[in-house]
PDB file of C-alpha atoms and ligand atoms in Angstrom:
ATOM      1  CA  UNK G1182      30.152  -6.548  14.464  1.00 98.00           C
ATOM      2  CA  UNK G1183      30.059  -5.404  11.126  1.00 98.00           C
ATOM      3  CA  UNK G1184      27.240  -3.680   9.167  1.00 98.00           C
ATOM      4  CA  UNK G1185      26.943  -4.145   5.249  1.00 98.00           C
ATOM      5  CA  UNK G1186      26.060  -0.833   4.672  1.00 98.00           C
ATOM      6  CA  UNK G1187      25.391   2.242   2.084  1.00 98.00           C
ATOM      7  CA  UNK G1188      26.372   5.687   2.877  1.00 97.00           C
ATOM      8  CA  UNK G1189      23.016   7.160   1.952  1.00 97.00           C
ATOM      9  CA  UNK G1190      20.725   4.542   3.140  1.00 98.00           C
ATOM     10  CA  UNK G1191      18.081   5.655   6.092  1.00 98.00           C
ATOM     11  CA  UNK G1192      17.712   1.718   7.426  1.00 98.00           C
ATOM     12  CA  UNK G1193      21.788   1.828   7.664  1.00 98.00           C
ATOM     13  CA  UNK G1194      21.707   4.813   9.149  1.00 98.00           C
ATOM     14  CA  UNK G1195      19.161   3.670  11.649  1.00 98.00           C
ATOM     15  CA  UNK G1196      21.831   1.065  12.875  1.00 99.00           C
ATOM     16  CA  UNK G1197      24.894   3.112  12.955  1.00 98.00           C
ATOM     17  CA  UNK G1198      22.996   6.076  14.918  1.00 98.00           C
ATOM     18  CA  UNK G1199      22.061   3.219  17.414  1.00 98.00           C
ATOM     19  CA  UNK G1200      25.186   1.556  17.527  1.00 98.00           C
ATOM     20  CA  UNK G1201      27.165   5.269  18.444  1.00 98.00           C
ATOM     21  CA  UNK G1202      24.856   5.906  20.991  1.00 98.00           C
ATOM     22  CA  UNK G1203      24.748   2.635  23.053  1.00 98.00           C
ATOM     23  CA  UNK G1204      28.666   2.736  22.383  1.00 98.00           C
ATOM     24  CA  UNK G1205      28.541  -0.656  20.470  1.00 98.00           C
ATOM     25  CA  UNK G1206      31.900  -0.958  17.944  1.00 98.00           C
ATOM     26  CA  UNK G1207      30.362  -1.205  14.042  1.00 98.00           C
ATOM     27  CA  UNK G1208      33.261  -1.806  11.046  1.00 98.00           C
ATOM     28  CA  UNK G1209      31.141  -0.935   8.191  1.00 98.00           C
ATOM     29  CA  UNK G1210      31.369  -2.628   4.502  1.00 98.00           C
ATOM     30  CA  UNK G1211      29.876  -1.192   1.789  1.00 98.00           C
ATOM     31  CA  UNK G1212      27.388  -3.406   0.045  1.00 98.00           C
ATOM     32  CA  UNK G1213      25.769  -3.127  -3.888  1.00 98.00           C
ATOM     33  CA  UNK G1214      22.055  -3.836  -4.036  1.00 97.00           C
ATOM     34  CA  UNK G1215      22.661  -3.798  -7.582  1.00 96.00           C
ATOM     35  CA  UNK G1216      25.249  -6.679  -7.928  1.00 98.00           C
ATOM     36  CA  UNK G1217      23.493 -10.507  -8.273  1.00 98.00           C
ATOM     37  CA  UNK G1218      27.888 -11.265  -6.951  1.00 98.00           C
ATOM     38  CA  UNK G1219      27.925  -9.344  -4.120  1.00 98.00           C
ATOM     39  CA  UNK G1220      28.076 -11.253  -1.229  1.00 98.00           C
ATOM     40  CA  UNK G1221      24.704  -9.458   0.400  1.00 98.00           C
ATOM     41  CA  UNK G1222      22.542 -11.648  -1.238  1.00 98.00           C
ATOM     42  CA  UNK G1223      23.899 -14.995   0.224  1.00 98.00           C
ATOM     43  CA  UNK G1224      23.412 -12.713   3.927  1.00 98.00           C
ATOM     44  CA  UNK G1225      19.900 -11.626   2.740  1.00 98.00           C
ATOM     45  CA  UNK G1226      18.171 -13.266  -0.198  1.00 98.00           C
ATOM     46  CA  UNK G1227      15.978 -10.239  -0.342  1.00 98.00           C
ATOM     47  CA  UNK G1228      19.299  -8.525  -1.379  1.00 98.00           C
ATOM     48  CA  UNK G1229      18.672  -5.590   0.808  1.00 98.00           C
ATOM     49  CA  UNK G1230      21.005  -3.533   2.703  1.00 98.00           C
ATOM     50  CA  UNK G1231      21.586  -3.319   6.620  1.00 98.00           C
ATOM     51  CA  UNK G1232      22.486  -6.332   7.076  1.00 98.00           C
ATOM     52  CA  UNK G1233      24.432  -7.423  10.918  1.00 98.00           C
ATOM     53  CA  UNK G1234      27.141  -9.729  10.784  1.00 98.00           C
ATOM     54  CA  UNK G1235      28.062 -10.807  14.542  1.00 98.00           C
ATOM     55  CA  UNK G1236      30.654 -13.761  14.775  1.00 96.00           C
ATOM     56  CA  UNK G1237      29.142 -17.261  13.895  1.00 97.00           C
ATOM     57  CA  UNK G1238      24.851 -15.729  14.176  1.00 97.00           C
ATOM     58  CA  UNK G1239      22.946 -15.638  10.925  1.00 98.00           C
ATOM     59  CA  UNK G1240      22.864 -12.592   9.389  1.00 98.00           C
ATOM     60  CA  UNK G1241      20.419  -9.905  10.613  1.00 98.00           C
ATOM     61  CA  UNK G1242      18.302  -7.815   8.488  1.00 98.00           C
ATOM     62  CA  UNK G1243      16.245  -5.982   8.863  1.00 97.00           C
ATOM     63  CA  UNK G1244      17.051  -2.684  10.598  1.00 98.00           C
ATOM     64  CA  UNK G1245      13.943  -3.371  13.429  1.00 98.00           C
ATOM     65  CA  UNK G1246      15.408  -6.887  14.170  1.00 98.00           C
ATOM     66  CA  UNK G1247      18.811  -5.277  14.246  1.00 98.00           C
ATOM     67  CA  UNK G1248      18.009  -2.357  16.090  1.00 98.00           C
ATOM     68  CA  UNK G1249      16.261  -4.855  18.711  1.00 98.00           C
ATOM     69  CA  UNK G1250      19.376  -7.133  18.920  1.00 98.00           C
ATOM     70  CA  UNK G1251      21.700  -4.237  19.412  1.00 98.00           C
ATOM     71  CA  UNK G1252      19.711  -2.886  22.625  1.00 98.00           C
ATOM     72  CA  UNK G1253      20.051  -6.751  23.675  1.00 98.00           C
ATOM     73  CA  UNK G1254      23.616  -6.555  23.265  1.00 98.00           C
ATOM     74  CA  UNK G1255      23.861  -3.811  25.322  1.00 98.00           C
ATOM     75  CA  UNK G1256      22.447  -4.858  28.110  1.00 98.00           C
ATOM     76  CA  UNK G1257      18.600  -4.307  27.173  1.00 98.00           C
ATOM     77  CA  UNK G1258      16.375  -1.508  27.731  1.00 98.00           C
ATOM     78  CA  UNK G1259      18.254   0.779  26.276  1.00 98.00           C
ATOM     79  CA  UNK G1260      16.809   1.971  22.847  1.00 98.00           C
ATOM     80  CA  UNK G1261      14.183  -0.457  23.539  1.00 98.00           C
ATOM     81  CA  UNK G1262      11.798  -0.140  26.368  1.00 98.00           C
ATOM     82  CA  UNK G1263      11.116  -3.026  28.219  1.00 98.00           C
ATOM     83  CA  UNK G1264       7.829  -1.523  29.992  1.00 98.00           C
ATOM     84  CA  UNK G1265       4.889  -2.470  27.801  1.00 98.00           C
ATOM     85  CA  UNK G1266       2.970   0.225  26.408  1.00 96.00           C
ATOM     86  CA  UNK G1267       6.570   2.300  26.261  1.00 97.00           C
ATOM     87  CA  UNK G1268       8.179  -0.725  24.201  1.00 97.00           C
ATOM     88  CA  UNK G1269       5.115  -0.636  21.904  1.00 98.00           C
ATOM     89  CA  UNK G1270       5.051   2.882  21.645  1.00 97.00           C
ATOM     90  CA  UNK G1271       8.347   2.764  20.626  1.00 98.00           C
ATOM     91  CA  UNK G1272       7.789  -0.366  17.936  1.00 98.00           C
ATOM     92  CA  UNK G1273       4.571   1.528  16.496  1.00 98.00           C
ATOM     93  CA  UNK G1274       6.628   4.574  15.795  1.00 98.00           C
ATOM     94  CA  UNK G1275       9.467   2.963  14.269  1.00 98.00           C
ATOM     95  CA  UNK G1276       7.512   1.107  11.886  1.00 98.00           C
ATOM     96  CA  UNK G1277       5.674   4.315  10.833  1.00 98.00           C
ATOM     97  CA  UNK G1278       9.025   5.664  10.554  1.00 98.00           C
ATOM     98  CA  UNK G1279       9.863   2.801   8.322  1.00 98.00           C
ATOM     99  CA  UNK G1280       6.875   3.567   6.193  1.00 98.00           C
ATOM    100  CA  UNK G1281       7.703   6.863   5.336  1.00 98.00           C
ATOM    101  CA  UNK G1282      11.435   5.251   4.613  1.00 98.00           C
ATOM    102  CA  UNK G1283      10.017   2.588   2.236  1.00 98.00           C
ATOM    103  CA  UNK G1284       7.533   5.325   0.532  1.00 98.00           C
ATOM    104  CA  UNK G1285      10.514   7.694   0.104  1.00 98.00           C
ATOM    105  CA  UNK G1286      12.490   5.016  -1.493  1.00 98.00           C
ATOM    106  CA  UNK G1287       9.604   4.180  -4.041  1.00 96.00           C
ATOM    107  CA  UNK G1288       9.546   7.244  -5.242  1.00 95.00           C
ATOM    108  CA  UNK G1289      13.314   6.915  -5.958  1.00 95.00           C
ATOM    109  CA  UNK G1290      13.265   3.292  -7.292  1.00 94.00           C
ATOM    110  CA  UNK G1291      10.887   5.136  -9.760  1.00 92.00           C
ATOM    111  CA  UNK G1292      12.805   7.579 -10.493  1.00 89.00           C
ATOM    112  CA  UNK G1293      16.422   5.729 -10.850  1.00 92.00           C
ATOM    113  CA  UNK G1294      14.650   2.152 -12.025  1.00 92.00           C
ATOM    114  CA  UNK G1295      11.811   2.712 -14.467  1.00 92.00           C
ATOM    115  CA  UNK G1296      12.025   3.630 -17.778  1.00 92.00           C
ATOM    116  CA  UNK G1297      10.914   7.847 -18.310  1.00 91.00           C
ATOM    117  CA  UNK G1298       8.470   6.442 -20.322  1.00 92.00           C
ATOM    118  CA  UNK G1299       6.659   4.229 -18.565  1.00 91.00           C
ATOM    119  CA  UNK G1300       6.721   6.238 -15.101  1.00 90.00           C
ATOM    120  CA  UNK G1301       3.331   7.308 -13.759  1.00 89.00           C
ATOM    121  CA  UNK G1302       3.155  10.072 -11.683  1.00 90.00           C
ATOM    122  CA  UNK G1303      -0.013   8.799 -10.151  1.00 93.00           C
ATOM    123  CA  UNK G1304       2.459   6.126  -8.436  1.00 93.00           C
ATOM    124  CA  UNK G1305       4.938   8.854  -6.951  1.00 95.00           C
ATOM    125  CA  UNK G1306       2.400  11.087  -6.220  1.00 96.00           C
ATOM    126  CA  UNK G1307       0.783   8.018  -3.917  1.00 97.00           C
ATOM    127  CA  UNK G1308       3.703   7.693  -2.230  1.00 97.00           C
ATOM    128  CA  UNK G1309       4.360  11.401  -1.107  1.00 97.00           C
ATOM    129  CA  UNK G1310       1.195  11.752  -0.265  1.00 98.00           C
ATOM    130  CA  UNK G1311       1.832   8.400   2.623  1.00 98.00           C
ATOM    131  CA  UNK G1312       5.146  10.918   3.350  1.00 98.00           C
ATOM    132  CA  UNK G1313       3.073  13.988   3.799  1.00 98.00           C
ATOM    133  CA  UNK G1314      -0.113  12.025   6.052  1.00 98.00           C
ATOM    134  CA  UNK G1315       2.378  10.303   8.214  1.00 98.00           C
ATOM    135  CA  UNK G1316       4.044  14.064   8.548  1.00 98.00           C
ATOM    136  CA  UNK G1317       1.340  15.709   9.978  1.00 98.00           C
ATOM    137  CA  UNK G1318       0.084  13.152  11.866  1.00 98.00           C
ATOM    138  CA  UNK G1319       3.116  13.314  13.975  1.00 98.00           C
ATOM    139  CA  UNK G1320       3.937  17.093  13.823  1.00 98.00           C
ATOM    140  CA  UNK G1321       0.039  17.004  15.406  1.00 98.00           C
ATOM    141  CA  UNK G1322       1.202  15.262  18.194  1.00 96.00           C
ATOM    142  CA  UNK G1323       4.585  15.506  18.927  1.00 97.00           C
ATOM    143  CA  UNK G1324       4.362  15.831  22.836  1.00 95.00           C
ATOM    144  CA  UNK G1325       3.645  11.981  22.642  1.00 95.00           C
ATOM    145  CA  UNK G1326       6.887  11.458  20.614  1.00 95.00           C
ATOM    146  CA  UNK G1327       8.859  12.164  24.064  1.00 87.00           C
ATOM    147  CA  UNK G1328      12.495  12.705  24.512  1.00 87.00           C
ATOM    148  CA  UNK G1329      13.890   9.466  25.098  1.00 96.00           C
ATOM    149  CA  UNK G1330      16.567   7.953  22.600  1.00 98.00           C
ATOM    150  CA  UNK G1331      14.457   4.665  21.496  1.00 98.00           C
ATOM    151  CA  UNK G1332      14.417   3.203  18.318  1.00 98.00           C
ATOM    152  CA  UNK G1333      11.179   4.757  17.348  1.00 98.00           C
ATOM    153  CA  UNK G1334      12.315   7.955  17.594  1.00 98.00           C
ATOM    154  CA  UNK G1335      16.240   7.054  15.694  1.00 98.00           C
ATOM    155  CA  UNK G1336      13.885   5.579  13.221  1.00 98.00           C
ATOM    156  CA  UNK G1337      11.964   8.894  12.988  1.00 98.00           C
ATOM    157  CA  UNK G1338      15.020  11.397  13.243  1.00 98.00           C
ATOM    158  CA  UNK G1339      16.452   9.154   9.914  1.00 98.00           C
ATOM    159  CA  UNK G1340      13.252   9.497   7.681  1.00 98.00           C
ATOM    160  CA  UNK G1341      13.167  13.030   8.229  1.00 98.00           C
ATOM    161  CA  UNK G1342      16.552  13.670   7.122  1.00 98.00           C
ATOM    162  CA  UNK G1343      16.235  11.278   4.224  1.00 98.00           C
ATOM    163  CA  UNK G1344      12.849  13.091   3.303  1.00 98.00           C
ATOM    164  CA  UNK G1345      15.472  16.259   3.556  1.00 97.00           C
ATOM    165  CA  UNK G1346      17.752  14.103   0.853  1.00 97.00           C
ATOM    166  CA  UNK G1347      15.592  12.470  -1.281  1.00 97.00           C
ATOM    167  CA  UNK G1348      12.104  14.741  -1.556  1.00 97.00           C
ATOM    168  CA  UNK G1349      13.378  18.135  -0.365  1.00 96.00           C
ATOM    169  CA  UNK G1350      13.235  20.352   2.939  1.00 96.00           C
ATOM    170  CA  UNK G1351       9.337  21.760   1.533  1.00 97.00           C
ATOM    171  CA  UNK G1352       8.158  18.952   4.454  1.00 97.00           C
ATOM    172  CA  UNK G1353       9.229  21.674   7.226  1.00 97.00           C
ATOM    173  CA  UNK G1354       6.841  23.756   6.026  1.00 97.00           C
ATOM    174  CA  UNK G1355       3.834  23.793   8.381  1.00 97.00           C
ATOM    175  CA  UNK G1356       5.611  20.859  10.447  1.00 98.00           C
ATOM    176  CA  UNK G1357       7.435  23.402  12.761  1.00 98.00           C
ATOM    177  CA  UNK G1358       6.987  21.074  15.723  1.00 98.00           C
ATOM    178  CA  UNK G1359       8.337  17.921  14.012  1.00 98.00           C
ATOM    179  CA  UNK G1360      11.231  20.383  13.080  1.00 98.00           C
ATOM    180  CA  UNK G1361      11.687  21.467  16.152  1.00 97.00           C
ATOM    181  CA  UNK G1362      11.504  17.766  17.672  1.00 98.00           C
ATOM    182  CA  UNK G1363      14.326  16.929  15.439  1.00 98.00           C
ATOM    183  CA  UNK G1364      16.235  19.798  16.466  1.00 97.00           C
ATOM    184  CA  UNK G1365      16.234  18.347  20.359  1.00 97.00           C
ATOM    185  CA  UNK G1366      16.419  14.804  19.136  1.00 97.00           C
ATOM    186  CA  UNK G1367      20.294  15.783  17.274  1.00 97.00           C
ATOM    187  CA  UNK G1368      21.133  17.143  21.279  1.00 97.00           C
ATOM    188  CA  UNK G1369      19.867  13.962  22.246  1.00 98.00           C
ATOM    189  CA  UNK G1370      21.582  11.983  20.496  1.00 98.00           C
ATOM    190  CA  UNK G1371      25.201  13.405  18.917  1.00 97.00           C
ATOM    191  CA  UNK G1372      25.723  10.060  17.183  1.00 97.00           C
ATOM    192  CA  UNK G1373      22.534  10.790  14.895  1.00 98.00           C
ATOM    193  CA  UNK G1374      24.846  13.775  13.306  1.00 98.00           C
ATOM    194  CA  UNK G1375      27.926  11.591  12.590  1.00 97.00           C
ATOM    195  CA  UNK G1376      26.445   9.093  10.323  1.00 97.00           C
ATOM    196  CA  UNK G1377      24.690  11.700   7.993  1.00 97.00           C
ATOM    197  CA  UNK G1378      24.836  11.062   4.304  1.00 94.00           C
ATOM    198  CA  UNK G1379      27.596  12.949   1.885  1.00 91.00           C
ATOM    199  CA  UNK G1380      26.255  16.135   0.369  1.00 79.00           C
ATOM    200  CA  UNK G1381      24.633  15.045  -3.214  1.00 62.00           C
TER     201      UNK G1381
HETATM  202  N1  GSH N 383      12.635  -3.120   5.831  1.00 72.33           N
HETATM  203  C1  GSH N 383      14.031  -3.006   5.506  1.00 72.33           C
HETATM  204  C2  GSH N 383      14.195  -2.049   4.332  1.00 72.33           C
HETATM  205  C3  GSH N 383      15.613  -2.053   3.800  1.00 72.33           C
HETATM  206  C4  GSH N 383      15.716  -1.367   2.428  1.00 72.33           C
HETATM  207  O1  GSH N 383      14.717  -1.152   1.722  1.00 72.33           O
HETATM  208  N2  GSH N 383      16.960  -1.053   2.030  1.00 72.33           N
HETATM  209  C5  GSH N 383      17.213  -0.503   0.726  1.00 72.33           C
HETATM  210  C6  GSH N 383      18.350   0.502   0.779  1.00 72.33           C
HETATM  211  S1  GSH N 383      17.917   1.935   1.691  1.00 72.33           S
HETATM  212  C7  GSH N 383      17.654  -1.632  -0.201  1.00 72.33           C
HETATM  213  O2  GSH N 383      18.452  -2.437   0.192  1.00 72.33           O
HETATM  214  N3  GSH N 383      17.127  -1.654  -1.440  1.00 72.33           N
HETATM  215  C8  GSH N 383      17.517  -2.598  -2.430  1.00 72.33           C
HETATM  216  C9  GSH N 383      16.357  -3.315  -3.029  1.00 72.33           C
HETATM  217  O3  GSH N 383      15.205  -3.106  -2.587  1.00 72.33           O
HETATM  218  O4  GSH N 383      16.594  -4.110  -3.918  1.00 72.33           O
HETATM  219  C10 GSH N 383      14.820  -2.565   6.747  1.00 72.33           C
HETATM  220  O5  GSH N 383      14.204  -1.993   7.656  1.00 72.33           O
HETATM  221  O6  GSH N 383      16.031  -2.822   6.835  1.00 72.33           O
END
């Protein structure tokens, strides 16, 4: 299998932290969002990176649907519950985990993609303020979070680091549980420290 890929991106990262823990081989390729010639958008018109190439399948994208067909490969059940209310637990918090991703990443397509002066903060500040909700809501209950390695909780343990990378570590603040949850969920899960992005 081979992921097209960027270093820093949380969905990637998503998919290789999944991939090293069920022990699935990944060659990665670097894609460029930015380039109309890359060969990413022929795999995903939306021209958005992780995408899965396995043999002769379509193209996966994105990182849910890949996430979902690397527990498959693996057997099933494994990052993916198959008992009901645990495999929609686990859906429910990967797609607020997502959320917080795709806020995150507004406010740096804002930042890297608009013009200085036509930004308004009103936008960004909209944004953090999803982050932020989404942050407490979950450092509020983090005994329902659990321990298990699923892909809500990868999902999770990658938009708190790229909240780290992209907004700052000021989220910690107040959100000692949640830091503490992502303290046990790096034990958990040693593959979730290998795939961390460079340094800026
Ligand atoms: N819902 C997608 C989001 C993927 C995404 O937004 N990827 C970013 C990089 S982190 C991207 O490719 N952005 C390029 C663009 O939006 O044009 C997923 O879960 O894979």
């Amino acid at each position: 299998m081979r992921l097209r890929y960027s270093p820093t991106s949380p969905f990637a990262r998503k998919v290789r932290t999944a991939a090293g823990h069920l022990g699935l081989p990944l060659d990665l390729e670097l894609a460029d969002t930015g380039n109309e010639s890359d060969t990413l958008m022929r795999q995903n018109p939306l021209g958005k990176l992780p995408v899965l190439l396995d043999g002769d399948r379509a193209p996966l994208f994105d990182s849910p649907v890949i996430l979902a067909w690397l527990d498959h490969k693996a057997g099933g059940g494994k990052i993916l519950p198959t008992e009901t209310d645990a495999r929609f637990e686990a859906m429910r918090l990967e797609a607020l985990a997502d959320g917080i991703m795709d806020a995150t990443l507004l406010v740096v397509y804002e930042q890297r993609f608009r013009p200085e002066s036509v930004r308004f903060d009103g936008w960004t500040d909209r944004q953090k303020l999803k982050v932020s909700r989404a942050l407490a809501a979950l450092n509020a209950d983090v005994a329902a979070l659990g321990s298990a390695v699923t892909t809500g909780t990868i999902a999770l343990a990658c938009a708190l680091e790229y909240a780290d990378l992209r907004l700052g570590r000021g989220w910690r603040e107040g959100n000692d549980a949640l830091v503490e949850w992502l303290a046990a969920f790096h034990a958990a899960c040693p593959s979730f420290a290998t795939t961390a992005p460079p340094a800026a």
